[in-house]
PDB file of C-alpha atoms and ligand atoms in Angstrom:
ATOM      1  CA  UNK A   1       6.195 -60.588  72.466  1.00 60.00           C
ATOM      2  CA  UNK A   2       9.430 -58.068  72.015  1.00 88.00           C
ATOM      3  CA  UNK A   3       7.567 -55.287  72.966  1.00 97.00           C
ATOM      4  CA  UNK A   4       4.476 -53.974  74.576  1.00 97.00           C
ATOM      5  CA  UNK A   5       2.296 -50.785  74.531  1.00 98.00           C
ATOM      6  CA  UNK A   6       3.331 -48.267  77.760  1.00 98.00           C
ATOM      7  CA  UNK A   7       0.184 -47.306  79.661  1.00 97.00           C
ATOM      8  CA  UNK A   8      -0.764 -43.669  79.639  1.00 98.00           C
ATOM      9  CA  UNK A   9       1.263 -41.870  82.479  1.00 96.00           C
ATOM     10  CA  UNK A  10      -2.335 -40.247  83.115  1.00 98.00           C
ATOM     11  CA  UNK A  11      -6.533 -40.336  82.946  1.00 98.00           C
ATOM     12  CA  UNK A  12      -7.291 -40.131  78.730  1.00 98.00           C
ATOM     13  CA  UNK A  13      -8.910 -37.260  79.775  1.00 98.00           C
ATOM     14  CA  UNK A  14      -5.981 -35.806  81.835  1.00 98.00           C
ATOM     15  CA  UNK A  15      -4.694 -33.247  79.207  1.00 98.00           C
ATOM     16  CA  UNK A  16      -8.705 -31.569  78.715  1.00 97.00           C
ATOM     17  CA  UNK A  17      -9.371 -29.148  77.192  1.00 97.00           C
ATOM     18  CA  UNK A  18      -5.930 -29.272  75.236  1.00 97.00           C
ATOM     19  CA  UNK A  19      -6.126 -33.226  73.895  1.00 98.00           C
ATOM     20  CA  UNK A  20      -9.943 -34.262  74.183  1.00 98.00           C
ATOM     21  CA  UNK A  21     -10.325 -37.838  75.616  1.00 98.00           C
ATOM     22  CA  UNK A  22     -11.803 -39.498  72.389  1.00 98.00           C
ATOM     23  CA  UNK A  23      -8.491 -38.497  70.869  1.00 98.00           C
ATOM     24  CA  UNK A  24      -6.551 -39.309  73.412  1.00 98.00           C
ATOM     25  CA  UNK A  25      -8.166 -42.744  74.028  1.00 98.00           C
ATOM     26  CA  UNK A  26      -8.382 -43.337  69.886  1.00 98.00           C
ATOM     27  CA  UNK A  27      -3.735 -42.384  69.780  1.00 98.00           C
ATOM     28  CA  UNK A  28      -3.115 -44.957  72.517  1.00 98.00           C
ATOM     29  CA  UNK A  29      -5.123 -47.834  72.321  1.00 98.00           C
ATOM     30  CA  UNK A  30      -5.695 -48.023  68.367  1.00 98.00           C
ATOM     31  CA  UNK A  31      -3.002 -46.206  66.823  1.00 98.00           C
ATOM     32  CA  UNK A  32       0.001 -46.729  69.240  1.00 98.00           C
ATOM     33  CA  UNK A  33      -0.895 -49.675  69.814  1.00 98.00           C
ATOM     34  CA  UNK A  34      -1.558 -51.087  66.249  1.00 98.00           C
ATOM     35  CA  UNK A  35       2.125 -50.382  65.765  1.00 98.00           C
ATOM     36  CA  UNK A  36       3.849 -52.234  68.414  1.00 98.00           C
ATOM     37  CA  UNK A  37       1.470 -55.054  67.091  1.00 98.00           C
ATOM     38  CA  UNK A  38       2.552 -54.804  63.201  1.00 98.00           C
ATOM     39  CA  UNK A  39       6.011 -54.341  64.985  1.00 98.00           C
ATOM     40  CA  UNK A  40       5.964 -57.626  66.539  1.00 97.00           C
ATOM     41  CA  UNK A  41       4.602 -59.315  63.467  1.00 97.00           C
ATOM     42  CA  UNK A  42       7.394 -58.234  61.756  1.00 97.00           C
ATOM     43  CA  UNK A  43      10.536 -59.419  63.563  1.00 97.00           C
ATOM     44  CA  UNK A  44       8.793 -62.180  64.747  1.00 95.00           C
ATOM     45  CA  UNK A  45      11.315 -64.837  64.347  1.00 94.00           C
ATOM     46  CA  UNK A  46      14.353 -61.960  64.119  1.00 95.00           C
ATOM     47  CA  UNK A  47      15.515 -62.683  67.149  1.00 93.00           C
ATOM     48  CA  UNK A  48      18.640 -60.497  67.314  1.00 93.00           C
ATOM     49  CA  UNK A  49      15.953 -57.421  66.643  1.00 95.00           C
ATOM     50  CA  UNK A  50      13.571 -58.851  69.297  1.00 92.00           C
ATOM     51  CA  UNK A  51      15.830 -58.249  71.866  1.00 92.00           C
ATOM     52  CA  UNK A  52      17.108 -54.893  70.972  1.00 96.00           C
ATOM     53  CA  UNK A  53      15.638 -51.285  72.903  1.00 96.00           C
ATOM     54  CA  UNK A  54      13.316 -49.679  70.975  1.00 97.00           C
ATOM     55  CA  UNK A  55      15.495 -46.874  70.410  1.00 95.00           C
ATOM     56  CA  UNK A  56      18.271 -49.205  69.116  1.00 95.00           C
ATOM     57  CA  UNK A  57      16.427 -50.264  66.902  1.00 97.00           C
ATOM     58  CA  UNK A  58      14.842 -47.949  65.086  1.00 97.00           C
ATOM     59  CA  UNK A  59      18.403 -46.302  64.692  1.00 94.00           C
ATOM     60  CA  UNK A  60      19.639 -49.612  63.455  1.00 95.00           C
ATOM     61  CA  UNK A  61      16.991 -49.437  60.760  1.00 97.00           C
ATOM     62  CA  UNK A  62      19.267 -49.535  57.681  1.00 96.00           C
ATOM     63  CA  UNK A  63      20.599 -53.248  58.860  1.00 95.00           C
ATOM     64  CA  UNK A  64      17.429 -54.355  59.658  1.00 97.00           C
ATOM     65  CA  UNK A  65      16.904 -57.238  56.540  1.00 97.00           C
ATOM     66  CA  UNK A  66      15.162 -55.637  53.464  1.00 97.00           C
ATOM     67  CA  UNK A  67      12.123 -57.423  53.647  1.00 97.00           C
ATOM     68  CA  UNK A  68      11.168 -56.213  56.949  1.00 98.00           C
ATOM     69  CA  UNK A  69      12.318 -52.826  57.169  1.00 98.00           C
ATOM     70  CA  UNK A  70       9.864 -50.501  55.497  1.00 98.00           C
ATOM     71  CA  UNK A  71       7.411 -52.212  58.116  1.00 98.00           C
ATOM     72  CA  UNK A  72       9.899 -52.001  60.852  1.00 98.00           C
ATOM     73  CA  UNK A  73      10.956 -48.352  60.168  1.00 98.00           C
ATOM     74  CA  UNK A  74       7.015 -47.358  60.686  1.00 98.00           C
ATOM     75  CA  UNK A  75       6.277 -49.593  63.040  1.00 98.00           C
ATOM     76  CA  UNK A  76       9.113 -49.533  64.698  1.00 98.00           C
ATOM     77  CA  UNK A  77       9.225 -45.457  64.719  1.00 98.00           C
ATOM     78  CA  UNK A  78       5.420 -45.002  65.675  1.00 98.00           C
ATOM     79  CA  UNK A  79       6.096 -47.109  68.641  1.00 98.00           C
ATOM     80  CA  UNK A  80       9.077 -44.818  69.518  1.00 98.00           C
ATOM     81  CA  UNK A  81       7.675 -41.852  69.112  1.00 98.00           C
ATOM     82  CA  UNK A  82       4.463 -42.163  70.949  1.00 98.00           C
ATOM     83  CA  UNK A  83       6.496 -43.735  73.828  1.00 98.00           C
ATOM     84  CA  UNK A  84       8.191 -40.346  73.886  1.00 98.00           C
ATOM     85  CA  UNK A  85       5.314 -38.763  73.190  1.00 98.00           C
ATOM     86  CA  UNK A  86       3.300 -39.761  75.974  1.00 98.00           C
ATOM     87  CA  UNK A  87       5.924 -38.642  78.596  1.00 98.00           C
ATOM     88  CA  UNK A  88       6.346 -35.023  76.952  1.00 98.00           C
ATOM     89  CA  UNK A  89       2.871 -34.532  77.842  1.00 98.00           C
ATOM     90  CA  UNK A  90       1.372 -33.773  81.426  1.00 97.00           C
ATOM     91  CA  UNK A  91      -1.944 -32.344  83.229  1.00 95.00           C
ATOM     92  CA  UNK A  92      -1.573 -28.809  84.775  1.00 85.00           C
ATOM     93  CA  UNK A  93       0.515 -26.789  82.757  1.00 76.00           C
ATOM     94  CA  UNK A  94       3.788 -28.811  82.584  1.00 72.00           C
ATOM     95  CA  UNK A  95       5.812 -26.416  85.256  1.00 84.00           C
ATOM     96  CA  UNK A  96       8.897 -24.424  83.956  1.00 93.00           C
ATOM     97  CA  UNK A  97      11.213 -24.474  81.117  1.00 95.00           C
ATOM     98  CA  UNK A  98      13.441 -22.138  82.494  1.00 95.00           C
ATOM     99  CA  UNK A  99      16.147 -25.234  83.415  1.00 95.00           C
ATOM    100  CA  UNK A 100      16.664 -25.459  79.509  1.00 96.00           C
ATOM    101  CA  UNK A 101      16.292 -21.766  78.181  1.00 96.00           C
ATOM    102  CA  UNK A 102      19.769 -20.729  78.892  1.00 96.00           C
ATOM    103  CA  UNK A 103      20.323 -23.508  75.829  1.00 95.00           C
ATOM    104  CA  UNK A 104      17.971 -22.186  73.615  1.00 97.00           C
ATOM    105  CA  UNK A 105      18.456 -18.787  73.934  1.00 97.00           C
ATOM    106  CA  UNK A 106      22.431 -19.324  72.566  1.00 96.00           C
ATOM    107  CA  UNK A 107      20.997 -21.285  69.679  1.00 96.00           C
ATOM    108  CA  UNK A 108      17.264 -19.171  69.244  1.00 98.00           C
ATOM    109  CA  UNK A 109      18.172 -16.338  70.526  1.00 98.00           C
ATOM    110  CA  UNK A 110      14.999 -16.676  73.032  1.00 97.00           C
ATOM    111  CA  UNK A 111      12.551 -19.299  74.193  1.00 97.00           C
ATOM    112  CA  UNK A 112       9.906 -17.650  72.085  1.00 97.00           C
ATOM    113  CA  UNK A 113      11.643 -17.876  69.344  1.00 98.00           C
ATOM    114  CA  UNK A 114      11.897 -21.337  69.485  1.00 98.00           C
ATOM    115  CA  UNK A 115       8.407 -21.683  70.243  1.00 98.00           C
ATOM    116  CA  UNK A 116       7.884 -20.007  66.767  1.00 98.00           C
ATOM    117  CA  UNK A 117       9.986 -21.790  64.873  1.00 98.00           C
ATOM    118  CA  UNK A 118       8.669 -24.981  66.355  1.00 98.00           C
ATOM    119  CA  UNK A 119       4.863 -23.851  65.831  1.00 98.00           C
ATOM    120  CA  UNK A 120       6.144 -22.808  62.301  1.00 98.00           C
ATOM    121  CA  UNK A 121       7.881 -25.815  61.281  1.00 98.00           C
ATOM    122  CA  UNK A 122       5.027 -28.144  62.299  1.00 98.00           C
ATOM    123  CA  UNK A 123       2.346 -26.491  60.727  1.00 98.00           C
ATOM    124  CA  UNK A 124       4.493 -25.921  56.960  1.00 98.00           C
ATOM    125  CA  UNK A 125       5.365 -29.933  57.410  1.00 98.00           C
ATOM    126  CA  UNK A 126       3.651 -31.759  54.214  1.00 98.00           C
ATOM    127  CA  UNK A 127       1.811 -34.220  55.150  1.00 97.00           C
ATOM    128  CA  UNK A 128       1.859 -36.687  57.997  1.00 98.00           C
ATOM    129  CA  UNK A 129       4.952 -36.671  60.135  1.00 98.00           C
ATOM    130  CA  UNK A 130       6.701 -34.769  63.353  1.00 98.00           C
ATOM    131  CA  UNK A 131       8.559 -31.475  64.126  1.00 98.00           C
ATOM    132  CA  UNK A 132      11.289 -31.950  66.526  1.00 98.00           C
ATOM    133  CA  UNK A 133      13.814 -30.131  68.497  1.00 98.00           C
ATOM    134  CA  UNK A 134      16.886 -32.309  68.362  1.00 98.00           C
ATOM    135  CA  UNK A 135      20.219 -31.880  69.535  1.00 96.00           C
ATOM    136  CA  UNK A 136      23.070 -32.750  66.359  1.00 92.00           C
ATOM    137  CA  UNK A 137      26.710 -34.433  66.994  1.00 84.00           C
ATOM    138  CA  UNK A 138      28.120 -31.358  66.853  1.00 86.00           C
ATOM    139  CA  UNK A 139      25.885 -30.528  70.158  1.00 90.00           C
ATOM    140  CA  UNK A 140      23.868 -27.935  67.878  1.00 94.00           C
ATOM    141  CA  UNK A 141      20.366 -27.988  68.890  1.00 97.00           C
ATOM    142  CA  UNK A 142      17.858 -27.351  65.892  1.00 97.00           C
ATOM    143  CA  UNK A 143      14.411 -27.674  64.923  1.00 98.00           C
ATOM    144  CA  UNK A 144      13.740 -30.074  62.001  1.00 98.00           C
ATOM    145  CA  UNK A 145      10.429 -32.340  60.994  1.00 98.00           C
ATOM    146  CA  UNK A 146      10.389 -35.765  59.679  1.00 98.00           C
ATOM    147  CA  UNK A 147       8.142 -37.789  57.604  1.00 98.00           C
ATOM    148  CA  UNK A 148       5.564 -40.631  58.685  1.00 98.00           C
ATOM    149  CA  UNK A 149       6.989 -42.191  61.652  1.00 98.00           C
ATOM    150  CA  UNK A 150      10.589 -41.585  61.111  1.00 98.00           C
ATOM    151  CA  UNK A 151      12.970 -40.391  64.340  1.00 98.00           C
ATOM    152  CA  UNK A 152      15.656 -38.571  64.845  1.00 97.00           C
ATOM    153  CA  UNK A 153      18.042 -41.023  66.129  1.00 95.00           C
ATOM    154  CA  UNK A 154      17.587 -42.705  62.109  1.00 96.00           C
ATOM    155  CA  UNK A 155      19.946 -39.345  61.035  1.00 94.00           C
ATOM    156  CA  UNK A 156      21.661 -39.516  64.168  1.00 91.00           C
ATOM    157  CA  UNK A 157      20.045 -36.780  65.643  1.00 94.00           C
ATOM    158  CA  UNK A 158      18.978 -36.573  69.237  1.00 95.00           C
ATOM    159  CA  UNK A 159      15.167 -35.934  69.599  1.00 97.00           C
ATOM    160  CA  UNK A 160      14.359 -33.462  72.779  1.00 98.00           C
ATOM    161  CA  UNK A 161      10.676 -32.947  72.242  1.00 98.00           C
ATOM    162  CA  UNK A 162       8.398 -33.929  69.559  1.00 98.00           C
ATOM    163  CA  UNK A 163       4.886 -33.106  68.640  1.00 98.00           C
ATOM    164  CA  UNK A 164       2.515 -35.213  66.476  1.00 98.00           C
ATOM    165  CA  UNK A 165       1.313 -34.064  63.366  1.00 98.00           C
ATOM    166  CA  UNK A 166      -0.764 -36.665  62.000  1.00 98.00           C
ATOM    167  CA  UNK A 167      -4.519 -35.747  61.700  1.00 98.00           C
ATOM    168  CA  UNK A 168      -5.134 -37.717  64.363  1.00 98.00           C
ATOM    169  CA  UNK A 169      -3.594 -36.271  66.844  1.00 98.00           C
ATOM    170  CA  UNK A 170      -5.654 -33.455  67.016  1.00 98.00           C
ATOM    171  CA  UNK A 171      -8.696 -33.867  63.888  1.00 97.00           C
ATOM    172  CA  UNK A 172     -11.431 -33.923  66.403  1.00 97.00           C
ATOM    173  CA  UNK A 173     -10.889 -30.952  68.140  1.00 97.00           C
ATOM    174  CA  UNK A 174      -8.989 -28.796  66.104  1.00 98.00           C
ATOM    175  CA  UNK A 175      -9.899 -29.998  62.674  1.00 97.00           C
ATOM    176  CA  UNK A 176      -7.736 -28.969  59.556  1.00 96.00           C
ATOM    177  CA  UNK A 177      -6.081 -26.160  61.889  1.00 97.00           C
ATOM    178  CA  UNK A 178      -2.941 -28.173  62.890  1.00 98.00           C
ATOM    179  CA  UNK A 179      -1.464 -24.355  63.483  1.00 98.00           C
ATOM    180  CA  UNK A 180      -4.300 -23.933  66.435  1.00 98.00           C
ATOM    181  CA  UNK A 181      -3.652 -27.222  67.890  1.00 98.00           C
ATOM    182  CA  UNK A 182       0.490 -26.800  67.826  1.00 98.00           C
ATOM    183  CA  UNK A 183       0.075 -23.125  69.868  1.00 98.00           C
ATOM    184  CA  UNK A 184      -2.418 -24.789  72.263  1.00 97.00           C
ATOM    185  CA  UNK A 185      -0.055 -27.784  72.870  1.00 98.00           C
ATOM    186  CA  UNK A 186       2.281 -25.882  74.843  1.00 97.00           C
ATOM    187  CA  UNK A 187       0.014 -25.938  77.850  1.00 96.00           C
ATOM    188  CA  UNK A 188       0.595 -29.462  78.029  1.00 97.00           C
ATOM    189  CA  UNK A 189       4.491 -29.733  77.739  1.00 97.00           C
ATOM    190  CA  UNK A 190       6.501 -31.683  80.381  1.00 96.00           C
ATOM    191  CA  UNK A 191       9.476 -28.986  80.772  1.00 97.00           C
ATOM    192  CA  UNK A 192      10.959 -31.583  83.649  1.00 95.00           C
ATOM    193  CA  UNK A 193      10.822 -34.401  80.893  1.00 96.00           C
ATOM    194  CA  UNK A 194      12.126 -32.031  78.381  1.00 97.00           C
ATOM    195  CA  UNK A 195      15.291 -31.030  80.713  1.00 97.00           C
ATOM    196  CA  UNK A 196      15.954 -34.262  81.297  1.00 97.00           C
ATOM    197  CA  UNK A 197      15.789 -35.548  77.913  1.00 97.00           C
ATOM    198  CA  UNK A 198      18.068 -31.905  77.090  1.00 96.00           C
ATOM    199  CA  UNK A 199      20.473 -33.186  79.403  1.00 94.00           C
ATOM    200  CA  UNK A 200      20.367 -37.241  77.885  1.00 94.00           C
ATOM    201  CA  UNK A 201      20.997 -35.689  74.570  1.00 94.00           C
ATOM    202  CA  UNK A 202      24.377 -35.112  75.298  1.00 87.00           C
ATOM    203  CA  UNK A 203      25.179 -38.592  76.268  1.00 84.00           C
ATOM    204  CA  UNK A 204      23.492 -40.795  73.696  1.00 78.00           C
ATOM    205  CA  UNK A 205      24.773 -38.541  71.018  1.00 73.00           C
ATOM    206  CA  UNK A 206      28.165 -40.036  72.177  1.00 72.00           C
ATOM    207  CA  UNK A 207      27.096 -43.466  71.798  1.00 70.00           C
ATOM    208  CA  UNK A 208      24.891 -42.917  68.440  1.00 62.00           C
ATOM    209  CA  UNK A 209      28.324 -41.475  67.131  1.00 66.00           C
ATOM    210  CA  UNK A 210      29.975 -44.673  68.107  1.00 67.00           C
TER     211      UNK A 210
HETATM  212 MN1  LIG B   1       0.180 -40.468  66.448  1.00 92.46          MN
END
């Protein structure tokens, strides 16, 4: 098999009262991991794609052959993404974020800010999909969503942090108030994870714009 479900970097029940277990246990071991087994259905046989990172990948996805790469692009992203996902998330209140707020505040004007448009962004987003705050080529750091299980790195965009806002994510807590569960969520942010991934996003954007 090309690739294989992370574990949880904590208990299910680890992020309480902000992610509920039942959700948390539901996102990794059906959802997430329904993916990376469609995923592996899929290039099964591809063995150029086997071998690839997932992140390679999923930025490849416009060469991936046509018959495979609707499948591969959701697959292929929801596997991403929750592996991200997983390690932007941590028990006990995440630490700091003041190692990355002298960034935002040149490009938000404040952390707060951010955290609005963020919140903002998520909760207007249509449908199934993520919000993001991604770092550009030009090194611009923005906040954008994206649709279904599509990443950043497909429009050569870095991805920083990233929030889930498929139902269920957060249905059986928060219900239809995806607004309530995306100001709660903050409570559970990795800052460490986030400054390191703040910091990566100036060197892969190097090599995505190779
Ligand atoms: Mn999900």
């Amino acid at each position: 098999m090309a690739y294989e479900l992370p574990a949880l970097p904590y208990d299910y029940s680890a992020l309480e009262p902000i992610i509920d277990r039942e959700t948390m246990k539901l996102h990794h071991d059906a959802h997430h991991a329904a993916y990376v087994k469609k995923l592996n259905a899929a290039i099964q046989g591809h063995a150029e794609l086997e071998k690839l990172p997932i992140e390679q990948l999923v930025q490849r996805i416009e060469s991936v052959p046509g018959n495979i790469r609707n499948t591969v692009r959701n697959n292929g992203g929801g596997h991403l993404n929750h592996s991200i996902l997983w390690k932007l998330m941590t028990p006990g209140k995440g630490g700091s974020h003041s190692a990355i707020d002298g960034e935002l505040n040149k490009q938000f004007g404040s952390f707060d800010r951010f955290r609005e448009q963020f919140q903002t962004q998520g909760e207007n987003h249509f449908g199934s999909g993520w919000v993001w705050l991604v770092r550009g080529p030009e090194g611009v750091l923005q906040v954008i969503t994206t649709p279904n299980q599509d990443n950043p790195v497909m429009q050569g965009l870095y991805p920083i942090l990233g929030n889930d806002l498929w139902e269920h994510a957060y249905y059986l807590t928060y219900r239809n108030k995806r607004g309530d569960y995306l100001k709660a969520w903050w409570d559970v942010v990795n800052w460490e994870e986030v400054a390191r991934r703040m910091d990566e996003s100036r060197k892969v954007l190097e090599r995505l714009a190779a």
